[in-house]
Amino acid sequence: MTSVELQNRAASPRSEAPQRRSNDREYPHDGVIIEQNLAPVDGGIAAWRLIAVAFVFEALLWGFPLSFGVFQNYYSQQPQFANNPFISTIGTVASGISYLGAPLIIPVIKRYSKYQRRMIWIGWPLCILGLLAGSFATTLPTLIFTQGAMYGTGFLVFYYPVLSFINEFWITRRGMAYGILFASSGVSGIAMPFAIEALLAKYGYQTTLRIMAIGLVVLTGPLIPLLKGRLPPSERTAAGRTNWKALRSPVFWVYCTSNVVQGMGYFFPSLYLPSYATAIGLTATQGAPILALLSISQVIGQFSFGYLSDKRVSLNVLILISTLVSGVATLALWGLAQSLAALVTFALVYGFFGAGYVAMWARMGSTVSEEPTAALATFSLFCFGKGVGNVAAGPLSAALIKKGVLMGSYGVLKYRSVILFTGSCMLGSAVSVVGWWAKGKLLRSL
């Protein structure tokens, strides 16, 4: 370093340090603050381009395991898989790994953050290979390994580096950004199940999996070069520890409890609305649009709650609105539904308010800690909590579903316990936040 540079550093007023730290990055070795021509945060072409590209990837890659119910129905009708109680394990493994593996992948991303784009190039092909390998499967264990484990692991490795990039670009408006991103699964839920069902009916599962693999390559492959973070690789810390200090915060555990309880009941309406429609005498043609309407409502709800969570409305108020309304709607609208109109009303209300909860994960994390790796770490733990509900939905449903249908009774008898459990989970999620919030207000008033 030259004497001129040393004089300039000595002459720099200390009052400028905080401002520069917020806009620039430090060398990991000598602590010298450097200025860079970085893209703006919370807006600009680069930030919106990343959100748009990530939206496409999430809609297609995550939309596929979310549409597994169509595959499950098809596999259960095939002679080689019929009457096998473990068919649902394929979808559970794919989505479960993506949820439950989040706390494991985050430390890897932190330690090897310079290689995040390489992780994308590892995870994306693994998803494709899982589908291609599954197309040659003739036994259920092979499908569980390929369409389930390979695909789920590939998505896990691919997805969280992308989230890390989004966190670099979106800070103040991160809730809105996550709301847009998560709404993509609702968009794919409008069309993908119908497309997969048509392909399975015409070509069978082996050809369908190959068509899906080729389609994902064509639609997403050219977009991978656009998945870039705001910071150049040289300015990311080469190694370090993930900040888990959020685990010491009581607020984190309140949100975590609320999230786990909400996740335990969240998945049941999407699993059982079609069969409930059949139970009350509706045809398959009448019942099919219900899930599509649920998906449309989810898109609007996730964007709305994500947008409002960016300090426009109190986060705790939004959590209470989401959980209380979805809980009351479940117990009142779904439990008493005896017609198509009632089910459509429930799907619209539950989709909007129930799905909006997930879009607030980003703001929950930043409420606990503003430190970037801490925010991503808390997000991964919220994913884990949701994964617990996702994995538990199968065994729980087997225990909750009753035999026989009794028209005119609550939940037509067969689905009574499922509806009561779902509604109770939503209300229980609200109670955990209300209790902490009320306690805090009471202590401040003393």
CSV table of C-alpha atoms in Angstrom, one decimal:
chain,number,residue,atom,x,y,z
A,1,MET,CA,0.0,0.0,0.0
A,2,THR,CA,1.4,3.4,-1.0
A,3,SER,CA,2.0,6.3,1.4
A,4,VAL,CA,-0.7,8.3,-0.4
A,5,GLU,CA,-3.2,5.6,0.2
A,6,LEU,CA,-2.2,5.4,3.9
A,7,GLN,CA,-2.7,9.2,4.2
A,8,ASN,CA,-6.1,9.0,2.6
A,9,ARG,CA,-7.2,6.3,4.9
A,10,ALA,CA,-5.9,8.3,7.9
A,11,ALA,CA,-7.7,11.4,6.7
A,12,SER,CA,-11.1,9.6,6.3
A,13,PRO,CA,-13.5,10.7,9.0
A,14,ARG,CA,-14.8,7.9,11.2
A,15,SER,CA,-18.3,9.2,10.8
A,16,GLU,CA,-18.3,7.9,7.2
A,17,ALA,CA,-17.6,4.3,8.2
A,18,PRO,CA,-21.1,3.1,9.0
A,19,GLN,CA,-22.5,4.5,5.7
A,20,ARG,CA,-19.7,2.8,3.7
A,21,ARG,CA,-20.2,-0.5,5.5
A,22,SER,CA,-23.8,-0.6,4.5
A,23,ASN,CA,-23.0,-0.2,0.8
A,24,ASP,CA,-19.7,-1.9,0.4
A,25,ARG,CA,-18.0,-5.2,1.2
A,26,GLU,CA,-14.8,-5.8,3.2
A,27,TYR,CA,-11.8,-7.8,2.1
A,28,PRO,CA,-11.7,-11.0,4.3
A,29,HIS,CA,-8.0,-10.6,4.9
A,30,ASP,CA,-7.0,-7.0,5.6
A,31,GLY,CA,-10.4,-5.4,6.4
A,32,VAL,CA,-9.9,-2.7,3.7
A,33,ILE,CA,-13.3,-1.3,2.6
A,34,ILE,CA,-13.6,-1.1,-1.2
A,35,GLU,CA,-16.2,0.5,-3.3
A,36,GLN,CA,-17.9,-1.4,-6.1
A,37,ASN,CA,-20.3,-0.6,-8.8
A,38,LEU,CA,-23.0,-3.0,-7.5
A,39,ALA,CA,-26.5,-3.3,-8.8
A,40,PRO,CA,-29.1,-1.5,-6.6
A,41,VAL,CA,-31.1,-3.4,-4.0
A,42,ASP,CA,-34.9,-3.7,-3.7
A,43,GLY,CA,-35.4,-2.8,-7.4
A,44,GLY,CA,-33.6,-2.3,-10.7
A,45,ILE,CA,-33.3,-4.5,-13.7
A,46,ALA,CA,-31.0,-7.1,-12.2
A,47,ALA,CA,-33.2,-7.6,-9.1
A,48,TRP,CA,-36.4,-8.0,-11.0
A,49,ARG,CA,-34.8,-10.3,-13.6
A,50,LEU,CA,-33.6,-12.6,-10.8
A,51,ILE,CA,-37.1,-12.7,-9.3
A,52,ALA,CA,-38.6,-13.4,-12.7
A,53,VAL,CA,-36.2,-16.3,-13.5
A,54,ALA,CA,-36.5,-17.8,-10.0
A,55,PHE,CA,-40.3,-17.6,-10.4
A,56,VAL,CA,-40.1,-19.8,-13.5
A,57,PHE,CA,-37.8,-22.3,-11.8
A,58,GLU,CA,-39.9,-22.6,-8.7
A,59,ALA,CA,-43.1,-22.9,-10.7
A,60,LEU,CA,-41.7,-25.8,-12.8
A,61,LEU,CA,-39.2,-27.6,-10.5
A,62,TRP,CA,-41.2,-27.3,-7.2
A,63,GLY,CA,-44.6,-27.5,-9.0
A,64,PHE,CA,-43.7,-31.1,-10.1
A,65,PRO,CA,-43.5,-32.7,-6.6
A,66,LEU,CA,-46.5,-30.6,-5.5
A,67,SER,CA,-48.5,-32.3,-8.4
A,68,PHE,CA,-47.6,-35.8,-7.2
A,69,GLY,CA,-51.2,-36.5,-6.3
A,70,VAL,CA,-51.8,-37.1,-9.9
A,71,PHE,CA,-49.0,-39.6,-10.1
A,72,GLN,CA,-50.2,-41.3,-6.9
A,73,ASN,CA,-53.7,-41.8,-8.4
A,74,TYR,CA,-52.2,-43.3,-11.6
A,75,TYR,CA,-49.7,-45.6,-9.8
A,76,SER,CA,-52.4,-47.0,-7.5
A,77,GLN,CA,-54.2,-48.2,-10.6
A,78,GLN,CA,-51.2,-50.0,-12.2
A,79,PRO,CA,-51.0,-53.8,-11.6
A,80,GLN,CA,-47.3,-53.6,-10.5
A,81,PHE,CA,-48.0,-51.0,-7.8
A,82,ALA,CA,-51.7,-51.6,-7.0
A,83,ASN,CA,-52.6,-51.9,-3.3
A,84,ASN,CA,-49.1,-50.9,-2.2
A,85,PRO,CA,-49.5,-48.6,0.9
A,86,PHE,CA,-46.1,-46.9,0.2
A,87,ILE,CA,-47.0,-45.2,-3.1
A,88,SER,CA,-47.4,-41.9,-1.3
A,89,THR,CA,-43.8,-42.2,0.0
A,90,ILE,CA,-42.5,-41.1,-3.5
A,91,GLY,CA,-44.0,-37.6,-3.2
A,92,THR,CA,-43.3,-37.4,0.6
A,93,VAL,CA,-39.6,-38.2,0.1
A,94,ALA,CA,-39.3,-35.6,-2.8
A,95,SER,CA,-40.9,-32.8,-0.9
A,96,GLY,CA,-39.7,-33.9,2.5
A,97,ILE,CA,-36.0,-33.8,1.6
A,98,SER,CA,-36.6,-30.3,0.2
A,99,TYR,CA,-38.1,-29.1,3.5
A,100,LEU,CA,-36.3,-31.1,6.1
A,101,GLY,CA,-32.9,-30.8,4.4
A,102,ALA,CA,-32.9,-27.0,4.6
A,103,PRO,CA,-31.0,-26.6,7.9
A,104,LEU,CA,-28.3,-28.9,6.6
A,105,ILE,CA,-27.7,-27.2,3.3
A,106,ILE,CA,-27.5,-23.6,4.7
A,107,PRO,CA,-24.2,-24.1,6.5
A,108,VAL,CA,-22.8,-25.6,3.3
A,109,ILE,CA,-23.9,-22.5,1.4
A,110,LYS,CA,-22.3,-20.3,4.0
A,111,ARG,CA,-19.0,-22.1,4.1
A,112,TYR,CA,-18.7,-22.5,0.3
A,113,SER,CA,-20.5,-19.4,-0.7
A,114,LYS,CA,-18.1,-18.7,-3.6
A,115,TYR,CA,-19.4,-21.9,-5.2
A,116,GLN,CA,-23.1,-21.2,-5.1
A,117,ARG,CA,-23.5,-21.1,-8.9
A,118,ARG,CA,-21.7,-24.5,-9.1
A,119,MET,CA,-24.2,-25.9,-6.6
A,120,ILE,CA,-27.0,-24.8,-9.0
A,121,TRP,CA,-25.3,-26.7,-11.8
A,122,ILE,CA,-25.1,-29.8,-9.6
A,123,GLY,CA,-28.7,-29.7,-8.3
A,124,TRP,CA,-30.5,-28.9,-11.5
A,125,PRO,CA,-29.1,-31.9,-13.5
A,126,LEU,CA,-29.8,-34.1,-10.5
A,127,CYS,CA,-33.5,-33.2,-10.7
A,128,ILE,CA,-33.6,-34.1,-14.4
A,129,LEU,CA,-31.6,-37.3,-14.0
A,130,GLY,CA,-34.1,-38.3,-11.2
A,131,LEU,CA,-37.0,-38.1,-13.7
A,132,LEU,CA,-35.1,-39.9,-16.5
A,133,ALA,CA,-33.9,-42.7,-14.2
A,134,GLY,CA,-37.5,-43.0,-12.8
A,135,SER,CA,-38.8,-43.5,-16.4
A,136,PHE,CA,-36.9,-46.8,-16.5
A,137,ALA,CA,-38.2,-47.9,-13.0
A,138,THR,CA,-40.5,-50.9,-12.8
A,139,THR,CA,-40.6,-51.3,-9.0
A,140,LEU,CA,-41.7,-49.0,-6.2
A,141,PRO,CA,-38.4,-48.8,-4.3
A,142,THR,CA,-36.7,-47.6,-7.6
A,143,LEU,CA,-39.3,-44.9,-8.0
A,144,ILE,CA,-38.9,-43.8,-4.4
A,145,PHE,CA,-35.1,-43.5,-5.0
A,146,THR,CA,-35.3,-41.7,-8.4
A,147,GLN,CA,-38.5,-39.7,-8.5
A,148,GLY,CA,-38.4,-39.2,-4.8
A,149,ALA,CA,-34.8,-39.0,-3.3
A,150,MET,CA,-32.8,-38.0,-6.4
A,151,TYR,CA,-35.3,-35.3,-7.3
A,152,GLY,CA,-35.7,-34.0,-3.8
A,153,THR,CA,-31.9,-33.9,-3.2
A,154,GLY,CA,-31.3,-32.1,-6.5
A,155,PHE,CA,-33.9,-29.5,-5.7
A,156,LEU,CA,-32.5,-28.9,-2.3
A,157,VAL,CA,-29.0,-28.3,-3.6
A,158,PHE,CA,-30.3,-26.1,-6.4
A,159,TYR,CA,-32.9,-24.0,-4.6
A,160,TYR,CA,-31.1,-22.5,-1.5
A,161,PRO,CA,-28.3,-20.8,-3.4
A,162,VAL,CA,-31.0,-19.1,-5.5
A,163,LEU,CA,-32.6,-17.9,-2.2
A,164,SER,CA,-29.3,-16.6,-1.1
A,165,PHE,CA,-29.0,-14.6,-4.3
A,166,ILE,CA,-32.5,-13.2,-3.7
A,167,ASN,CA,-31.5,-12.1,-0.2
A,168,GLU,CA,-28.6,-10.1,-1.6
A,169,PHE,CA,-30.9,-8.2,-3.9
A,170,TRP,CA,-34.0,-7.8,-1.8
A,171,ILE,CA,-33.7,-6.4,1.7
A,172,THR,CA,-36.4,-3.9,2.7
A,173,ARG,CA,-38.9,-5.4,0.2
A,174,ARG,CA,-37.9,-9.0,0.9
A,175,GLY,CA,-41.4,-10.0,2.0
A,176,MET,CA,-42.8,-8.9,-1.3
A,177,ALA,CA,-40.0,-10.7,-3.2
A,178,TYR,CA,-40.7,-13.9,-1.3
A,179,GLY,CA,-44.4,-13.5,-1.8
A,180,ILE,CA,-43.9,-13.3,-5.6
A,181,LEU,CA,-41.6,-16.3,-5.5
A,182,PHE,CA,-43.8,-18.6,-3.5
A,183,ALA,CA,-46.9,-17.6,-5.6
A,184,SER,CA,-45.2,-19.4,-8.5
A,185,SER,CA,-46.2,-22.8,-7.0
A,186,GLY,CA,-49.8,-21.7,-7.1
A,187,VAL,CA,-49.5,-20.7,-10.7
A,188,SER,CA,-48.1,-24.1,-11.6
A,189,GLY,CA,-50.9,-25.7,-9.6
A,190,ILE,CA,-53.4,-24.2,-11.9
A,191,ALA,CA,-52.1,-26.0,-15.0
A,192,MET,CA,-49.5,-28.7,-14.2
A,193,PRO,CA,-51.8,-31.3,-12.6
A,194,PHE,CA,-54.1,-31.2,-15.7
A,195,ALA,CA,-51.1,-31.5,-18.0
A,196,ILE,CA,-49.6,-34.4,-16.1
A,197,GLU,CA,-52.9,-36.2,-15.9
A,198,ALA,CA,-53.4,-35.9,-19.7
A,199,LEU,CA,-49.9,-37.2,-20.4
A,200,LEU,CA,-50.3,-40.2,-18.0
A,201,ALA,CA,-53.6,-41.1,-19.6
A,202,LYS,CA,-52.2,-41.0,-23.1
A,203,TYR,CA,-48.6,-42.2,-22.7
A,204,GLY,CA,-48.2,-43.9,-19.3
A,205,TYR,CA,-45.8,-42.9,-16.5
A,206,GLN,CA,-42.5,-43.9,-18.2
A,207,THR,CA,-43.0,-41.7,-21.3
A,208,THR,CA,-44.5,-39.0,-19.2
A,209,LEU,CA,-41.4,-38.8,-17.0
A,210,ARG,CA,-39.2,-38.5,-20.1
A,211,ILE,CA,-41.4,-35.8,-21.5
A,212,MET,CA,-41.3,-33.9,-18.3
A,213,ALA,CA,-37.5,-34.2,-18.1
A,214,ILE,CA,-37.1,-32.9,-21.6
A,215,GLY,CA,-39.6,-30.1,-21.0
A,216,LEU,CA,-37.7,-29.0,-17.9
A,217,VAL,CA,-34.4,-28.9,-19.8
A,218,VAL,CA,-35.9,-26.9,-22.6
A,219,LEU,CA,-37.8,-24.4,-20.4
A,220,THR,CA,-35.3,-23.9,-17.6
A,221,GLY,CA,-31.9,-24.8,-19.0
A,222,PRO,CA,-31.4,-21.5,-21.0
A,223,LEU,CA,-32.3,-19.5,-17.9
A,224,ILE,CA,-29.6,-20.9,-15.6
A,225,PRO,CA,-26.9,-18.3,-16.6
A,226,LEU,CA,-29.3,-15.6,-15.4
A,227,LEU,CA,-29.3,-16.9,-11.8
A,228,LYS,CA,-26.7,-14.6,-10.4
A,229,GLY,CA,-26.2,-12.9,-7.1
A,230,ARG,CA,-25.6,-9.2,-6.5
A,231,LEU,CA,-22.1,-9.7,-5.1
A,232,PRO,CA,-19.3,-11.0,-7.2
A,233,PRO,CA,-17.9,-14.4,-6.1
A,234,SER,CA,-14.6,-12.8,-5.0
A,235,GLU,CA,-16.5,-10.6,-2.5
A,236,ARG,CA,-18.3,-13.4,-0.8
A,237,THR,CA,-16.7,-14.9,2.3
A,238,ALA,CA,-14.9,-18.0,1.4
A,239,ALA,CA,-15.5,-19.8,4.7
A,240,GLY,CA,-17.3,-19.1,7.9
A,241,ARG,CA,-19.9,-20.2,10.3
A,242,THR,CA,-23.7,-19.8,9.8
A,243,ASN,CA,-25.2,-17.4,12.4
A,244,TRP,CA,-27.5,-19.5,14.5
A,245,LYS,CA,-27.8,-16.9,17.3
A,246,ALA,CA,-31.5,-16.5,16.4
A,247,LEU,CA,-32.1,-19.7,18.3
A,248,ARG,CA,-31.5,-17.8,21.5
A,249,SER,CA,-34.4,-15.4,20.8
A,250,PRO,CA,-37.8,-16.1,22.4
A,251,VAL,CA,-39.4,-14.4,19.4
A,252,PHE,CA,-37.9,-17.1,17.1
A,253,TRP,CA,-39.3,-19.9,19.1
A,254,VAL,CA,-42.8,-18.3,19.2
A,255,TYR,CA,-42.7,-18.0,15.4
A,256,CYS,CA,-41.3,-21.5,15.1
A,257,THR,CA,-44.0,-23.0,17.2
A,258,SER,CA,-46.7,-21.2,15.3
A,259,ASN,CA,-45.2,-22.4,12.0
A,260,VAL,CA,-44.9,-26.0,13.0
A,261,VAL,CA,-48.5,-26.1,14.3
A,262,GLN,CA,-49.8,-24.4,11.1
A,263,GLY,CA,-47.8,-26.8,8.9
A,264,MET,CA,-49.3,-29.8,10.7
A,265,GLY,CA,-52.8,-29.1,9.3
A,266,TYR,CA,-52.0,-26.9,6.2
A,267,PHE,CA,-51.8,-29.7,3.6
A,268,PHE,CA,-55.0,-31.5,4.2
A,269,PRO,CA,-57.4,-29.4,2.1
A,270,SER,CA,-55.3,-29.8,-1.0
A,271,LEU,CA,-55.1,-33.5,-0.4
A,272,TYR,CA,-58.8,-34.1,0.3
A,273,LEU,CA,-60.9,-31.5,-1.4
A,274,PRO,CA,-61.3,-33.5,-4.6
A,275,SER,CA,-62.4,-36.7,-2.8
A,276,TYR,CA,-64.7,-34.6,-0.5
A,277,ALA,CA,-66.4,-33.3,-3.6
A,278,THR,CA,-67.0,-36.8,-4.8
A,279,ALA,CA,-68.3,-37.8,-1.4
A,280,ILE,CA,-71.0,-35.1,-1.5
A,281,GLY,CA,-72.2,-36.3,-4.9
A,282,LEU,CA,-70.3,-34.0,-7.3
A,283,THR,CA,-68.8,-35.3,-10.5
A,284,ALA,CA,-65.1,-35.3,-11.3
A,285,THR,CA,-65.7,-32.5,-13.8
A,286,GLN,CA,-67.4,-30.4,-11.1
A,287,GLY,CA,-64.7,-31.2,-8.5
A,288,ALA,CA,-61.6,-30.6,-10.7
A,289,PRO,CA,-61.8,-26.8,-10.8
A,290,ILE,CA,-61.8,-26.6,-7.0
A,291,LEU,CA,-58.0,-27.2,-6.7
A,292,ALA,CA,-57.4,-24.8,-9.6
A,293,LEU,CA,-59.3,-22.1,-7.7
A,294,LEU,CA,-57.4,-22.9,-4.6
A,295,SER,CA,-54.1,-22.4,-6.5
A,296,ILE,CA,-55.3,-19.1,-8.0
A,297,SER,CA,-56.3,-17.9,-4.5
A,298,GLN,CA,-52.9,-18.9,-3.1
A,299,VAL,CA,-51.1,-16.8,-5.8
A,300,ILE,CA,-53.0,-13.7,-4.7
A,301,GLY,CA,-52.7,-14.4,-1.0
A,302,GLN,CA,-49.0,-15.1,-1.0
A,303,PHE,CA,-48.2,-11.9,-2.9
A,304,SER,CA,-50.6,-9.8,-0.8
A,305,PHE,CA,-49.3,-11.1,2.6
A,306,GLY,CA,-45.7,-10.8,1.4
A,307,TYR,CA,-46.2,-7.3,0.2
A,308,LEU,CA,-48.0,-6.2,3.4
A,309,SER,CA,-45.4,-7.8,5.7
A,310,ASP,CA,-42.7,-5.3,4.5
A,311,LYS,CA,-43.5,-3.1,7.5
A,312,ARG,CA,-46.7,-1.9,6.0
A,313,VAL,CA,-48.8,-3.8,8.5
A,314,SER,CA,-47.7,-5.4,11.8
A,315,LEU,CA,-46.3,-8.8,11.2
A,316,ASN,CA,-48.1,-10.3,14.2
A,317,VAL,CA,-51.4,-8.8,13.0
A,318,LEU,CA,-50.9,-10.5,9.6
A,319,ILE,CA,-50.0,-13.8,11.2
A,320,LEU,CA,-53.2,-13.7,13.3
A,321,ILE,CA,-55.3,-12.7,10.3
A,322,SER,CA,-53.9,-15.6,8.2
A,323,THR,CA,-54.3,-18.3,10.9
A,324,LEU,CA,-57.6,-17.2,12.4
A,325,VAL,CA,-59.4,-16.7,9.1
A,326,SER,CA,-58.1,-20.0,7.6
A,327,GLY,CA,-59.0,-21.8,10.8
A,328,VAL,CA,-62.6,-20.4,11.0
A,329,ALA,CA,-63.1,-21.1,7.3
A,330,THR,CA,-62.0,-24.7,7.7
A,331,LEU,CA,-64.3,-25.4,10.7
A,332,ALA,CA,-67.3,-23.5,9.3
A,333,LEU,CA,-67.1,-23.5,5.5
A,334,TRP,CA,-65.5,-26.9,4.8
A,335,GLY,CA,-67.1,-28.8,7.7
A,336,LEU,CA,-70.6,-27.7,6.7
A,337,ALA,CA,-70.1,-27.8,2.9
A,338,GLN,CA,-72.7,-29.8,1.1
A,339,SER,CA,-72.6,-28.1,-2.3
A,340,LEU,CA,-70.1,-27.0,-5.0
A,341,ALA,CA,-70.7,-23.3,-4.1
A,342,ALA,CA,-69.7,-23.9,-0.5
A,343,LEU,CA,-66.5,-25.8,-1.5
A,344,VAL,CA,-65.5,-23.1,-4.0
A,345,THR,CA,-66.0,-20.4,-1.3
A,346,PHE,CA,-63.9,-22.4,1.1
A,347,ALA,CA,-61.1,-23.0,-1.5
A,348,LEU,CA,-60.9,-19.2,-2.2
A,349,VAL,CA,-60.8,-18.1,1.4
A,350,TYR,CA,-58.5,-20.9,2.6
A,351,GLY,CA,-56.1,-20.5,-0.4
A,352,PHE,CA,-55.8,-16.7,0.2
A,353,PHE,CA,-55.4,-16.7,4.0
A,354,GLY,CA,-53.8,-20.1,4.6
A,355,ALA,CA,-51.1,-19.8,1.9
A,356,GLY,CA,-50.3,-16.2,2.8
A,357,TYR,CA,-48.6,-17.5,6.0
A,358,VAL,CA,-45.6,-18.9,4.1
A,359,ALA,CA,-44.9,-15.6,2.4
A,360,MET,CA,-44.2,-14.1,5.8
A,361,TRP,CA,-41.3,-16.4,6.6
A,362,ALA,CA,-38.8,-13.9,5.2
A,363,ARG,CA,-40.0,-11.1,7.5
A,364,MET,CA,-40.2,-13.4,10.5
A,365,GLY,CA,-36.5,-14.2,9.9
A,366,SER,CA,-35.5,-10.6,9.6
A,367,THR,CA,-37.5,-9.7,12.7
A,368,VAL,CA,-35.4,-12.1,14.7
A,369,SER,CA,-32.1,-11.0,13.1
A,370,GLU,CA,-31.1,-8.7,10.2
A,371,GLU,CA,-27.8,-10.5,9.7
A,372,PRO,CA,-28.0,-12.1,6.2
A,373,THR,CA,-26.9,-15.7,7.1
A,374,ALA,CA,-29.0,-15.6,10.3
A,375,ALA,CA,-32.1,-14.6,8.2
A,376,LEU,CA,-31.4,-17.5,5.8
A,377,ALA,CA,-30.8,-19.9,8.7
A,378,THR,CA,-34.1,-19.0,10.4
A,379,PHE,CA,-35.8,-19.4,7.0
A,380,SER,CA,-34.4,-22.9,6.7
A,381,LEU,CA,-35.7,-23.8,10.2
A,382,PHE,CA,-39.2,-22.6,9.1
A,383,CYS,CA,-38.9,-24.9,6.1
A,384,PHE,CA,-38.0,-27.7,8.4
A,385,GLY,CA,-41.1,-27.0,10.5
A,386,LYS,CA,-43.3,-27.0,7.4
A,387,GLY,CA,-41.6,-30.3,6.3
A,388,VAL,CA,-42.6,-31.9,9.6
A,389,GLY,CA,-46.2,-31.3,8.7
A,390,ASN,CA,-45.7,-32.4,5.1
A,391,VAL,CA,-44.2,-35.7,6.2
A,392,ALA,CA,-46.7,-36.3,9.0
A,393,ALA,CA,-49.7,-35.6,6.7
A,394,GLY,CA,-49.7,-39.1,5.3
A,395,PRO,CA,-49.7,-41.1,8.6
A,396,LEU,CA,-52.1,-38.6,10.2
A,397,SER,CA,-54.6,-38.8,7.4
A,398,ALA,CA,-54.7,-42.6,7.7
A,399,ALA,CA,-55.6,-42.2,11.3
A,400,LEU,CA,-58.1,-39.4,10.9
A,401,ILE,CA,-60.1,-40.6,7.9
A,402,LYS,CA,-63.2,-42.5,8.9
A,403,LYS,CA,-65.0,-45.2,6.9
A,404,GLY,CA,-68.4,-44.5,5.4
A,405,VAL,CA,-70.1,-41.3,4.2
A,406,LEU,CA,-73.2,-39.8,5.9
A,407,MET,CA,-74.7,-37.0,4.0
A,408,GLY,CA,-75.9,-34.1,6.0
A,409,SER,CA,-73.5,-34.7,8.9
A,410,TYR,CA,-70.5,-32.5,9.7
A,411,GLY,CA,-67.7,-33.3,7.3
A,412,VAL,CA,-70.0,-36.0,5.8
A,413,LEU,CA,-68.6,-38.1,8.7
A,414,LYS,CA,-65.7,-39.5,6.7
A,415,TYR,CA,-63.7,-36.2,6.8
A,416,ARG,CA,-64.9,-34.9,10.2
A,417,SER,CA,-61.7,-35.6,12.1
A,418,VAL,CA,-59.5,-34.2,9.3
A,419,ILE,CA,-61.5,-31.0,9.2
A,420,LEU,CA,-61.4,-30.6,13.0
A,421,PHE,CA,-57.7,-31.3,13.1
A,422,THR,CA,-56.9,-28.8,10.3
A,423,GLY,CA,-59.0,-26.1,11.9
A,424,SER,CA,-57.5,-26.7,15.3
A,425,CYS,CA,-54.0,-26.4,13.9
A,426,MET,CA,-54.7,-23.1,12.3
A,427,LEU,CA,-56.3,-21.7,15.5
A,428,GLY,CA,-53.5,-23.2,17.6
A,429,SER,CA,-51.0,-21.4,15.4
A,430,ALA,CA,-52.8,-18.2,16.1
A,431,VAL,CA,-52.9,-18.9,19.9
A,432,SER,CA,-49.1,-19.3,20.1
A,433,VAL,CA,-48.6,-15.8,18.7
A,434,VAL,CA,-51.5,-14.2,20.6
A,435,GLY,CA,-50.2,-15.5,23.9
A,436,TRP,CA,-46.7,-14.1,23.4
A,437,TRP,CA,-48.0,-10.8,21.9
A,438,ALA,CA,-50.5,-10.3,24.7
A,439,LYS,CA,-47.8,-11.1,27.3
A,440,GLY,CA,-45.5,-8.6,25.8
A,441,LYS,CA,-48.1,-5.8,25.8
A,442,LEU,CA,-49.1,-6.6,29.4
A,443,LEU,CA,-45.5,-6.4,30.6
A,444,ARG,CA,-45.0,-3.1,28.8
A,445,SER,CA,-48.1,-1.7,30.6
A,446,LEU,CA,-46.8,-2.5,34.1
